[in-house]
Short mmCIF file of C-alpha atoms and ligand atoms in Angstrom, two decimals:
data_model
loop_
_atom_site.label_atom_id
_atom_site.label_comp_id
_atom_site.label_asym_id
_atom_site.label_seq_id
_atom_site.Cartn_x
_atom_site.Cartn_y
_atom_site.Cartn_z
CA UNK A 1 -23.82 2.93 4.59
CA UNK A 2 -21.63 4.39 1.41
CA UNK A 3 -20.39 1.90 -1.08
CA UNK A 4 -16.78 2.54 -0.38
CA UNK A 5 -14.57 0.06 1.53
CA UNK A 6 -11.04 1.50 2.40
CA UNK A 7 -8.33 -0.85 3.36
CA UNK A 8 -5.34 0.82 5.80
CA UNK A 9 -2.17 -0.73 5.49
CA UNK A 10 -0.25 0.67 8.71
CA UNK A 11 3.29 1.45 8.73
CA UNK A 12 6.11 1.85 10.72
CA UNK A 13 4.42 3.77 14.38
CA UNK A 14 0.87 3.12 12.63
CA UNK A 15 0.22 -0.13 14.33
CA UNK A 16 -3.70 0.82 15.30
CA UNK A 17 -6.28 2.07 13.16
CA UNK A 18 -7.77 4.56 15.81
CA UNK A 19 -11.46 5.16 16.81
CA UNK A 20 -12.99 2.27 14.33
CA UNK A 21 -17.18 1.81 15.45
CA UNK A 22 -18.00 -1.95 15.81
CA UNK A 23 -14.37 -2.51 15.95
CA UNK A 24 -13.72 -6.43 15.62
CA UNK A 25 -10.93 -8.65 14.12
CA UNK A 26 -12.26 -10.96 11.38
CA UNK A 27 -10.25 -14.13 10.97
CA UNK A 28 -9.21 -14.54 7.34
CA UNK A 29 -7.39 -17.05 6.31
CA UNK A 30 -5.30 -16.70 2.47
CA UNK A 31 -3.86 -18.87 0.23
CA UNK A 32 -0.97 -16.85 -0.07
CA UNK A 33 0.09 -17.66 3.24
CA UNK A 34 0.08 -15.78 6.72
CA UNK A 35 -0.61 -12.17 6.24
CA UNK A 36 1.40 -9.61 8.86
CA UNK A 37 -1.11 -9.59 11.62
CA UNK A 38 -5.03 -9.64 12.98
CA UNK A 39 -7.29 -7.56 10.65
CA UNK A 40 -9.46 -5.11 12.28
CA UNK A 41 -12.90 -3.92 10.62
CA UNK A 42 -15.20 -1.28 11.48
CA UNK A 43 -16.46 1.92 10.50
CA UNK A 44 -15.87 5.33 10.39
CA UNK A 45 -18.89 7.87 9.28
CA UNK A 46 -20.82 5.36 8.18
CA UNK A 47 -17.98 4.13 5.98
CA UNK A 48 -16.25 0.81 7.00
CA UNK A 49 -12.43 0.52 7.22
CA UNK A 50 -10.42 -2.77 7.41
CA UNK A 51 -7.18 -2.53 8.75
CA UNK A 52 -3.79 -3.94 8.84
CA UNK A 53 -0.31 -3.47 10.09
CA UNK A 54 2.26 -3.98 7.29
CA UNK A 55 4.78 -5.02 9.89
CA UNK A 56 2.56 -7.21 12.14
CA UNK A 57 1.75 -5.98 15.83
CA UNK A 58 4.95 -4.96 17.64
CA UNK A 59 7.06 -4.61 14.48
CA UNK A 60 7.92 -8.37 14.09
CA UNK A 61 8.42 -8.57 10.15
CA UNK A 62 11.47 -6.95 8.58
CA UNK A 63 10.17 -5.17 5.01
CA UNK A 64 11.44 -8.26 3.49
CA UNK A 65 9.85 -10.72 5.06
CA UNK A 66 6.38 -8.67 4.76
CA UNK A 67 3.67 -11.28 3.18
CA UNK A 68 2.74 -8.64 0.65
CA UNK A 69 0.60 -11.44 -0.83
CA UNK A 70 -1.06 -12.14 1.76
CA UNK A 71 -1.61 -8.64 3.18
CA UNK A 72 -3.34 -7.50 0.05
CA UNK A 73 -5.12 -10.73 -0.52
CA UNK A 74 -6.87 -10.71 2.86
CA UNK A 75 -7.95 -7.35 2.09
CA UNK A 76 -9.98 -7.68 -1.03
CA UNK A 77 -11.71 -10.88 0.73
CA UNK A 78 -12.59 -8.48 3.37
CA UNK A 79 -14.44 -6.30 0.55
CA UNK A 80 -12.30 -3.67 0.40
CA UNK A 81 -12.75 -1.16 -2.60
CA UNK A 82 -9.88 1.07 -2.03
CA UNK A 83 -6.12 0.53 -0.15
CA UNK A 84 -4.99 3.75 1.52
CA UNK A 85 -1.27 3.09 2.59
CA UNK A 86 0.69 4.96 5.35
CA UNK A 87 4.59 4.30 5.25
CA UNK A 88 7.37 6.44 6.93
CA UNK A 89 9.51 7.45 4.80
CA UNK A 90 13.04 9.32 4.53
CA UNK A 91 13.51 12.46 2.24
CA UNK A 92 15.49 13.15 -0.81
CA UNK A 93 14.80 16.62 -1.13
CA UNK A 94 15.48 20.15 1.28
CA UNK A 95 11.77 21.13 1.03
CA UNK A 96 10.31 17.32 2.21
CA UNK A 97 10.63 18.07 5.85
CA UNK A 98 10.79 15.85 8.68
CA UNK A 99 6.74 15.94 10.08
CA UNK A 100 5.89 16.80 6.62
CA UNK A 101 3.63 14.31 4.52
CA UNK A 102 3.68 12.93 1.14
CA UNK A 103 0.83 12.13 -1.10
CA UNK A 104 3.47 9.75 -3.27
CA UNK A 105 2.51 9.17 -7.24
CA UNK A 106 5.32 7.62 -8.47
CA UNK A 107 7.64 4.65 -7.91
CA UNK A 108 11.33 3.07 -8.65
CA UNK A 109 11.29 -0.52 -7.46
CA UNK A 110 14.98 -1.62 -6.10
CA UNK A 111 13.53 -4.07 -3.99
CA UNK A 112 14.55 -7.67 -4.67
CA UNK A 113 13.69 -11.32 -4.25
CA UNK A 114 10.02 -10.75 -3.12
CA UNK A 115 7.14 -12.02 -4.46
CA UNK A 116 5.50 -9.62 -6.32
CA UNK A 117 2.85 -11.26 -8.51
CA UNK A 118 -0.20 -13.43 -8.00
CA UNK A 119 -0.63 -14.69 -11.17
CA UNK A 120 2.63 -16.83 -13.35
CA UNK A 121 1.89 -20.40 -12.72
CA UNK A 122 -1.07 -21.37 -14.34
CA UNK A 123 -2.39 -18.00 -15.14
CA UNK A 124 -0.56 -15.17 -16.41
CA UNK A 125 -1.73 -11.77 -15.96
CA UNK A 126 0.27 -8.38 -17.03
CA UNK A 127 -1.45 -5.31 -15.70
CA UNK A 128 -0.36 -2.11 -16.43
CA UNK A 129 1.10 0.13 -13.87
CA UNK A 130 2.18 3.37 -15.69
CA UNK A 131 0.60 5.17 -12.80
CA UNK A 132 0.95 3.11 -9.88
CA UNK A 133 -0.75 5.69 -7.48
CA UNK A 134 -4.91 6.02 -8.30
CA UNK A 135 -5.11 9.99 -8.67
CA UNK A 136 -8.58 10.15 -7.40
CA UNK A 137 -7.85 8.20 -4.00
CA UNK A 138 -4.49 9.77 -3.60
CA UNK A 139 -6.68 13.54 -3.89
CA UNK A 140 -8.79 12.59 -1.69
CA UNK A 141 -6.16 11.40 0.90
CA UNK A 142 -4.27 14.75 0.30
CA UNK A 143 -7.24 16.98 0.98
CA UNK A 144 -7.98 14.84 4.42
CA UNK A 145 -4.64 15.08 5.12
CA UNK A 146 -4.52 18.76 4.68
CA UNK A 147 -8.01 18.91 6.67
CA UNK A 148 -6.22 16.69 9.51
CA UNK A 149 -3.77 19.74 10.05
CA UNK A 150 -0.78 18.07 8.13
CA UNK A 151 1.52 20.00 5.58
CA UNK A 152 1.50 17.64 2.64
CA UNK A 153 2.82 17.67 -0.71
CA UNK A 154 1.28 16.59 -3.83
CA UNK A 155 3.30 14.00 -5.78
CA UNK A 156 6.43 12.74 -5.13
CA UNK A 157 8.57 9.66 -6.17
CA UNK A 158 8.82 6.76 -3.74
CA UNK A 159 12.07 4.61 -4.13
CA UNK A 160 11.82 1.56 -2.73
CA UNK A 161 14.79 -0.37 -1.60
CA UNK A 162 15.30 -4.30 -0.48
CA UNK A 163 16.83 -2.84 3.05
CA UNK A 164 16.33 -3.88 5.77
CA UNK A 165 19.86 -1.34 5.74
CA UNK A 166 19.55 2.15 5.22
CA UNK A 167 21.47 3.23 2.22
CA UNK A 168 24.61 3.87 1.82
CA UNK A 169 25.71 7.79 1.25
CA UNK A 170 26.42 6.83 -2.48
CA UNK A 171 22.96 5.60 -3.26
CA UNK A 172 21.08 7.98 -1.50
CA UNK A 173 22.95 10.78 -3.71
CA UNK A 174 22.56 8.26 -6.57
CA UNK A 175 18.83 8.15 -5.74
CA UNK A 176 18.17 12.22 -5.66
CA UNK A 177 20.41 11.84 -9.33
CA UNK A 178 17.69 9.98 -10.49
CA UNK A 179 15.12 12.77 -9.46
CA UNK A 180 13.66 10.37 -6.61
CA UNK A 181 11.67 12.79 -3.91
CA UNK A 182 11.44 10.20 -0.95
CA UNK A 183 12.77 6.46 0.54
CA UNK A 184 10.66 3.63 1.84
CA UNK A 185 11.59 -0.06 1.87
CA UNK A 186 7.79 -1.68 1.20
CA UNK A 187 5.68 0.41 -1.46
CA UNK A 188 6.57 -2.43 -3.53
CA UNK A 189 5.81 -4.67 -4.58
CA UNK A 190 2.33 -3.64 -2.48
CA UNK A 191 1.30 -1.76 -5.25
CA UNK A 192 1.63 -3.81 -7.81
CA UNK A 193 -0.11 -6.59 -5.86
CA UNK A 194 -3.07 -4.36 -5.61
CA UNK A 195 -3.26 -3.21 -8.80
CA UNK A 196 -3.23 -6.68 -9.74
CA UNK A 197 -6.08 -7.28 -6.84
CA UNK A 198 -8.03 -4.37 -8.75
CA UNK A 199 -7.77 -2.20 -5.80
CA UNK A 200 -7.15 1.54 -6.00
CA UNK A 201 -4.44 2.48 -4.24
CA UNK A 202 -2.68 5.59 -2.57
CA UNK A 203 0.62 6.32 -0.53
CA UNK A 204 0.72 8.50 2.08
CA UNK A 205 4.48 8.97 3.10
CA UNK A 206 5.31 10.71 6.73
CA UNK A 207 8.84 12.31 6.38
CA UNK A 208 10.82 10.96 9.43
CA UNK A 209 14.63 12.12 8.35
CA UNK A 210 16.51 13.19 5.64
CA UNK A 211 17.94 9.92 5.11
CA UNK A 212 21.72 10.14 4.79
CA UNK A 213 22.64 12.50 1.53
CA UNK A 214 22.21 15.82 3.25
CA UNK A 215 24.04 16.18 6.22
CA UNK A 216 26.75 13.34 7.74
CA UNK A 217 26.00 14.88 11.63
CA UNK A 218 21.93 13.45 11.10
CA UNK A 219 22.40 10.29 8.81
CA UNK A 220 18.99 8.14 9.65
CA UNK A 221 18.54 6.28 12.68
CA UNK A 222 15.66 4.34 13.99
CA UNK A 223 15.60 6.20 17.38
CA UNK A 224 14.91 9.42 15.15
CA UNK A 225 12.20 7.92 12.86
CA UNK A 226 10.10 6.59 15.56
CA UNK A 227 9.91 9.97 17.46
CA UNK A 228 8.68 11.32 14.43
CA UNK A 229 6.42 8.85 13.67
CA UNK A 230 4.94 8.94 17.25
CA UNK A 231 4.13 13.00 17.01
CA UNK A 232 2.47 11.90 13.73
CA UNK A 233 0.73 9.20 14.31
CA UNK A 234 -2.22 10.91 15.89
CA UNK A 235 -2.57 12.94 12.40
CA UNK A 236 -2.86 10.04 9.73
CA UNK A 237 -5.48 8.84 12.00
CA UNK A 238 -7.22 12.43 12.16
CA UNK A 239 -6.59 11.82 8.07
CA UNK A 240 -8.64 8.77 7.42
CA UNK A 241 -11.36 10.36 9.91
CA UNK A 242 -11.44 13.17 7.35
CA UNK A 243 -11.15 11.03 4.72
CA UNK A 244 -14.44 9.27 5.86
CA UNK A 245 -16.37 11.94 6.15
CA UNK A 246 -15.48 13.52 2.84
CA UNK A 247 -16.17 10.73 0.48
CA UNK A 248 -19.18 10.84 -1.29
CA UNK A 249 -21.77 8.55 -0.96
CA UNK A 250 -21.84 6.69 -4.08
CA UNK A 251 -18.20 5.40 -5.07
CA UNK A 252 -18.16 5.92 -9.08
CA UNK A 253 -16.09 2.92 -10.96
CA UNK A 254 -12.73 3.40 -11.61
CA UNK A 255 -11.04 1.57 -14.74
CA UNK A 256 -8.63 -0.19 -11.67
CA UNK A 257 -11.54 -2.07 -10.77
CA UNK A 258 -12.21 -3.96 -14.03
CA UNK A 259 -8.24 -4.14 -14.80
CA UNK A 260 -7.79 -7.87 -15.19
CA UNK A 261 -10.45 -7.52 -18.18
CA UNK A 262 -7.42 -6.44 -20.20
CA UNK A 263 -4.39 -7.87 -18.73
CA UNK A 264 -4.95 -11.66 -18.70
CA UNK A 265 -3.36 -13.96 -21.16
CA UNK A 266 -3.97 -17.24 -20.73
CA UNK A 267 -7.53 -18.24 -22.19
CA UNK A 268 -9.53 -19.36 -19.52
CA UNK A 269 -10.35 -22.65 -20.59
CA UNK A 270 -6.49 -23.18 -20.08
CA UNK A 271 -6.71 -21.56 -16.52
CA UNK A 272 -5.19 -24.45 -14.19
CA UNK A 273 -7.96 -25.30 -11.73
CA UNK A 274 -4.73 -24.95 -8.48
CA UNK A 275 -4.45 -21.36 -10.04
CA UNK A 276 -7.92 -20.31 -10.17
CA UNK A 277 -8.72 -21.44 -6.62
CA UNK A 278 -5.76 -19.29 -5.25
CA UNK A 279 -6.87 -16.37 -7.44
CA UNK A 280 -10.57 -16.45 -6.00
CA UNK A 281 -10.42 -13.00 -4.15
CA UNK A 282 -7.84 -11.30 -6.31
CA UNK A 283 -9.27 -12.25 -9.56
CA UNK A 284 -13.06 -12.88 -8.34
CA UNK A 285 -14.60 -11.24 -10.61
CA UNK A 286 -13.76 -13.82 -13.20
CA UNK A 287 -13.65 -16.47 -11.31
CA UNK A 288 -16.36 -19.03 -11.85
CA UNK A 289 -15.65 -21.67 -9.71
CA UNK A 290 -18.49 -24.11 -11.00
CA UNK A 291 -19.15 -22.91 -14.25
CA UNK A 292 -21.41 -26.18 -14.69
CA UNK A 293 -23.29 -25.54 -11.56
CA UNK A 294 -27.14 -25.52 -11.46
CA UNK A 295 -28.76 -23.55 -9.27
C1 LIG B 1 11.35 1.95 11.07
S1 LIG B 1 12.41 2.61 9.91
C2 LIG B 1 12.33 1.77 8.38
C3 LIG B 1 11.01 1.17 8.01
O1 LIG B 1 10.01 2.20 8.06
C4 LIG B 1 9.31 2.19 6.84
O2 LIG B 1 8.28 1.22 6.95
P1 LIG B 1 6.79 1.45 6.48
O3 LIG B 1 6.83 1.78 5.02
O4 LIG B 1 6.09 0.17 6.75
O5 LIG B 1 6.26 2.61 7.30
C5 LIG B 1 10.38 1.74 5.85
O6 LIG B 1 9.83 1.36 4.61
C6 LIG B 1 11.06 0.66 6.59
O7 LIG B 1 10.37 -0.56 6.51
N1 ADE B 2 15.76 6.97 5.13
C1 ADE B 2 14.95 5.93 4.95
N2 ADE B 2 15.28 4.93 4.12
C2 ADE B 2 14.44 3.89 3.93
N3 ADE B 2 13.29 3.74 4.56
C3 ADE B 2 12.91 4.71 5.41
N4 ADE B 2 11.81 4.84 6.15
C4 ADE B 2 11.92 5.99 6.83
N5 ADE B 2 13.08 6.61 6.54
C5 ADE B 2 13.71 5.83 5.65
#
């Protein structure tokens, strides 16, 4: 069995993982609260995947009202290693075509009024998220994508906006001012929650319309982004199936995993004990419950 774990956050029309051996649900419960929906485990290639769908089964939770929290959390109690996230997304640019996909590396946040930290009371934490994307996970995801038979592009940057409303014309112009490649309502603040959860993550965007800048006869609509999304579908699963089998065996440390080593502030003997029992999957690594304990 290789040491890698990959989490699949599932986006809009991504609401199964696929072909999963030893498929089961795991309950998981999180102190962050109710995370979007059931999480399915199992493995692909000998590597085991734990999935979830961002917007619950049957599309029940708004991007706003997505327990991004809780989502992540429940994923790093599961074991995960890695979070490979699959969002639709609208494009900003003439050569991001609708069918196309996106290996995103960059991100504007112009979301608003989530939560989008675990640590603040009682522990303070500031990571640093320069590069919010993990290059080597994001490669990887490209080259499976590519493998899967999907035209992707390397790079791009993600905007995300509070929605659950399209934009208006003037923003999305705004937004292609500001050199912005693609639109998505819920990379954040999931990727600062798992950088702060030590997780490697990577964005794969689907292009499902070119939101509303380009051409006022096919301004966005749901009807259009879900026929996409359904001819696509059967590709980002074909991706993490490729993904599986390219991995190699032994998962090398990346400097994500050990972030928190550089980014907490409080000293731990002032850690409140409330805080450090929330944090016990996020920040488990330093979490010594019963420092006193004898075995
Ligand atoms: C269904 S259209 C808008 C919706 O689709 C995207 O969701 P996800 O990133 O979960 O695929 C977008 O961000 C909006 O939430
Ligand atoms: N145009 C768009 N704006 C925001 N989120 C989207 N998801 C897919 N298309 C989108």
């Amino acid at each position: 069995m290789s040491d890698w774990h990959i989490g699949v956050i599932g986006g809009s029309g991504l609401y199964e993982p696929g072909a999963l051996e030893d498929a089961q649900e795991i309950p998981i419960e999180s102190p962050f609260g109710e995370p979007s929906g059931p999480v399915t485990t199992g493995t692909i290639s000998g590597v085991k995947f734990t999935f979830i769908a961002r917007h619950g089964a049957g599309h029940m939770l708004s991007p706003g009202h997505v327990n991004y929290r809780a989502n992540i959390d429940v994923l790093k109690r599961a074991g995960v290693t890695d979070v490979v996230a699959i969002s639709a997304i609208g494009s900003l640019k003439e050569e991001l075509e609708p069918g196309h996909f996106v290996a995103v590396d960059q991100l504007i946040d112009r979301t608003a009024g989530r939560e989008r930290s675990f640590f603040g009371e009682g522990i303070v934490a500031h990571v640093p998220l320069a590069d919010p994307v993990c290059a080597r996970l994001s490669g990887l995801a490209e080259t499976a994508a590519r493998k899967a038979g999907a035209t992707i592009h390397k790079g791009g940057t993600y905007v995300a906006i509070e929605g659950p409303q399209f934009s208006t014309r003037a923003e999305s112009h705004l937004y292609r001012q500001w050199g912005a490649d693609v639109i998505g309502m819920t990379a954040m603040p999931e990727a600062r929650l798992a950088r702060e959860a030590e997780l490697p993550y990577a964005l794969v965007g689907m292009v499902t319309d070119y939101d509303c800048w380009r051409d006022p006869e096919g301004d966005v609509d749901v009807t259009d982004i879900l026929k996409v999304m359904g001819a696509n579908a059967d590709k980002a699963r074909a991706m993490l199936a490729q993904l599986a089998a390219a991995l190699p065996k032994k998962r090398k440390a990346s400097p994500i995993d050990t972030i928190l080593d550089t980014s907490i502030i409080t000293p731990r003997d002032k850690w409140s004990t409330a805080a450090t029992l929330r944090l016990d999957a996020v920040a488990r690594r330093l979490v010594n419950l019963f420092p006193d304990a004898k075995e």
